[in-house]
Short mmCIF file of C-alpha atoms and ligand atoms in Angstrom, two decimals:
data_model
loop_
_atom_site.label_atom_id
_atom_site.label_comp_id
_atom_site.label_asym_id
_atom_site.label_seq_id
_atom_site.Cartn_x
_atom_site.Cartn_y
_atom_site.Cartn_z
CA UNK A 120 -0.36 13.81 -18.58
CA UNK A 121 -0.78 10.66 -16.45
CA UNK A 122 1.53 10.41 -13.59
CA UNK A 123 3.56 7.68 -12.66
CA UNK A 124 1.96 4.96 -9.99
CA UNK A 125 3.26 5.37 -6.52
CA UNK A 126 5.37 2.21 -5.56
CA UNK A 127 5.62 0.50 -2.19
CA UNK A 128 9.04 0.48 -1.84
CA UNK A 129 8.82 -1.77 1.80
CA UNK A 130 6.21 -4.10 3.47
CA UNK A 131 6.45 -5.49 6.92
CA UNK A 132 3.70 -7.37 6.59
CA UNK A 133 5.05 -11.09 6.23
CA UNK A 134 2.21 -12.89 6.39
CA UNK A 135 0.50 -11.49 3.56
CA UNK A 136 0.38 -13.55 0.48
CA UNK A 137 1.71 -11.05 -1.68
CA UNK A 138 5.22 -10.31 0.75
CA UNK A 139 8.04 -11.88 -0.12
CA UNK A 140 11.46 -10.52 1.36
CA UNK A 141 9.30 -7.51 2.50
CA UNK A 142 8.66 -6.33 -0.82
CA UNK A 143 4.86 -6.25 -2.13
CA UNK A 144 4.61 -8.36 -5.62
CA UNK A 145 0.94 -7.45 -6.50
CA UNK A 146 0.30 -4.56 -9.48
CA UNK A 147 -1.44 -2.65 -7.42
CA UNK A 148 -2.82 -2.64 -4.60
CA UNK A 149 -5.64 -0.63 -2.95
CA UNK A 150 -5.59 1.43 0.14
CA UNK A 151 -7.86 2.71 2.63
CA UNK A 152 -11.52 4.18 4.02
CA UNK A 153 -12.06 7.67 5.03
CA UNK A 154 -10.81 6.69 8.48
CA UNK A 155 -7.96 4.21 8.12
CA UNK A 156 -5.10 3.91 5.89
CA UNK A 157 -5.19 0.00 5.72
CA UNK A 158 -3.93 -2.13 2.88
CA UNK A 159 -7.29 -3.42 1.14
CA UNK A 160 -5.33 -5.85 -0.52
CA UNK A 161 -3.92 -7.75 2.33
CA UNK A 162 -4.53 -11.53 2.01
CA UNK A 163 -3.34 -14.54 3.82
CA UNK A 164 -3.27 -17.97 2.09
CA UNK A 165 -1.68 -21.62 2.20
CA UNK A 166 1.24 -20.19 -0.83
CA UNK A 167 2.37 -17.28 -1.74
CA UNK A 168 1.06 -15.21 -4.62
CA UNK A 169 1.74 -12.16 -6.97
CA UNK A 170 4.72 -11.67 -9.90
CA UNK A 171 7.96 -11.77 -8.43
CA UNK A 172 8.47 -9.27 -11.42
CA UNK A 173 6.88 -6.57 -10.14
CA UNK A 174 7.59 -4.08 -7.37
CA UNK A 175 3.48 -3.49 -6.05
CA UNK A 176 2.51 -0.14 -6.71
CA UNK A 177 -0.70 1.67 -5.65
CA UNK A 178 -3.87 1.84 -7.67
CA UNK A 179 -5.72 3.68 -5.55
CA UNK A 180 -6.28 5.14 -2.39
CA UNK A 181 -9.35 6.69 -0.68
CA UNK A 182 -8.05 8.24 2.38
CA UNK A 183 -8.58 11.81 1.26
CA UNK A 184 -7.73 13.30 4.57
CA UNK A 185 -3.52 12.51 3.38
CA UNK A 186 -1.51 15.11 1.97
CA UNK A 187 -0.37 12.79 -0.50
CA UNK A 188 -3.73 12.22 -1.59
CA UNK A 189 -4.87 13.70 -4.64
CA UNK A 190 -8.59 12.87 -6.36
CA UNK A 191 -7.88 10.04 -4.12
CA UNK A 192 -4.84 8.95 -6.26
CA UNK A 193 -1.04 8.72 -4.10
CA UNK A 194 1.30 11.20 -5.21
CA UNK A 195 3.80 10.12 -2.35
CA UNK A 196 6.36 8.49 -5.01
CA UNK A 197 6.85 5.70 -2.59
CA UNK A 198 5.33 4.27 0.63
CA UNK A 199 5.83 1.72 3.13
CA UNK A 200 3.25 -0.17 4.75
CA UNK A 201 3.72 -2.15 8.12
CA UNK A 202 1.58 -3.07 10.83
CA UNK A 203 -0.86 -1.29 13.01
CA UNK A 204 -3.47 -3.03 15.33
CA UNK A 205 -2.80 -6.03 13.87
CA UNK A 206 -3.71 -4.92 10.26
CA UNK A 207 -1.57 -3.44 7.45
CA UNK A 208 -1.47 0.14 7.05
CA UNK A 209 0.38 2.73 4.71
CA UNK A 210 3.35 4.01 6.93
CA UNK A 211 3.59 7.17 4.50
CA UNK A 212 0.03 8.34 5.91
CA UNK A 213 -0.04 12.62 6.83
CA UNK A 214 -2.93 13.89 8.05
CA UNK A 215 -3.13 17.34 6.31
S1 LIG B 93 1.36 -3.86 0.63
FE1 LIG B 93 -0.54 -4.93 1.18
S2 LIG B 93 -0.82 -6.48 -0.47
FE2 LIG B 93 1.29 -5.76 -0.56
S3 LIG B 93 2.47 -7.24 0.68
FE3 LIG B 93 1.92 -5.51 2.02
S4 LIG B 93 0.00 -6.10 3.02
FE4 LIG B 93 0.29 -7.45 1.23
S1 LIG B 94 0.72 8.05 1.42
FE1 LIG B 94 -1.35 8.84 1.76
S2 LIG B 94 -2.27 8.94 -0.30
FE2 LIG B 94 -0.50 7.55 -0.40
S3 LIG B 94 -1.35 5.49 -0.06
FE3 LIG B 94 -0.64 6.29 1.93
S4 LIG B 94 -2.49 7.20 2.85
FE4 LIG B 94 -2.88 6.98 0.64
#
């Protein structure tokens, strides 16, 4: 049985094209490297972008060292993503 997407249920990151009242308005976005659980899909630009429609959700995610991580899929639910060192990173990150 497929399992629901995980949803990003609060961004921090303003600037990104996508944010809009801290809430991420891409379908999906993608998350990490073995070593850092930054938002792939970050993207600064003149307007904003994305489906006001849509609550983002993520489509993948290959920081396998999370316990949330599964076949590098999220099974968190929800996450939040803010910043870290100046780039956007899931919140919702456990090491095992
Ligand atoms: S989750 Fe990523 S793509 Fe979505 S608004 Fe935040 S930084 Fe942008
Ligand atoms: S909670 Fe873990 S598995 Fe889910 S997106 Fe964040 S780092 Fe990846």
């Amino acid at each position: 049985m497929t399992l629901p997407m995980s949803k990003i249920s609060e961004c921090d990151v303003l600037s990104c094209s996508y944010n809009i009242d801290n809430k991420c308005h891409t379908i999906a976005i993608t998350v990490g490297d073995p070593s850092c659980p930054m938002c792939d899909t970050f993207f600064e630009s003149e307007g904003k972008g994305g489906d006001m429609d849509v609550l983002g959700g993520i489509g993948a995610c290959r920081t396998s060292d999370c316990r949330f991580n599964k076949s590098l899929e999220c099974r968190a639910g929800d996450i939040h993503v803010g910043v870290h060192s100046g780039h956007a990173d899931c919140k919702t990150y456990t090491p095992r």
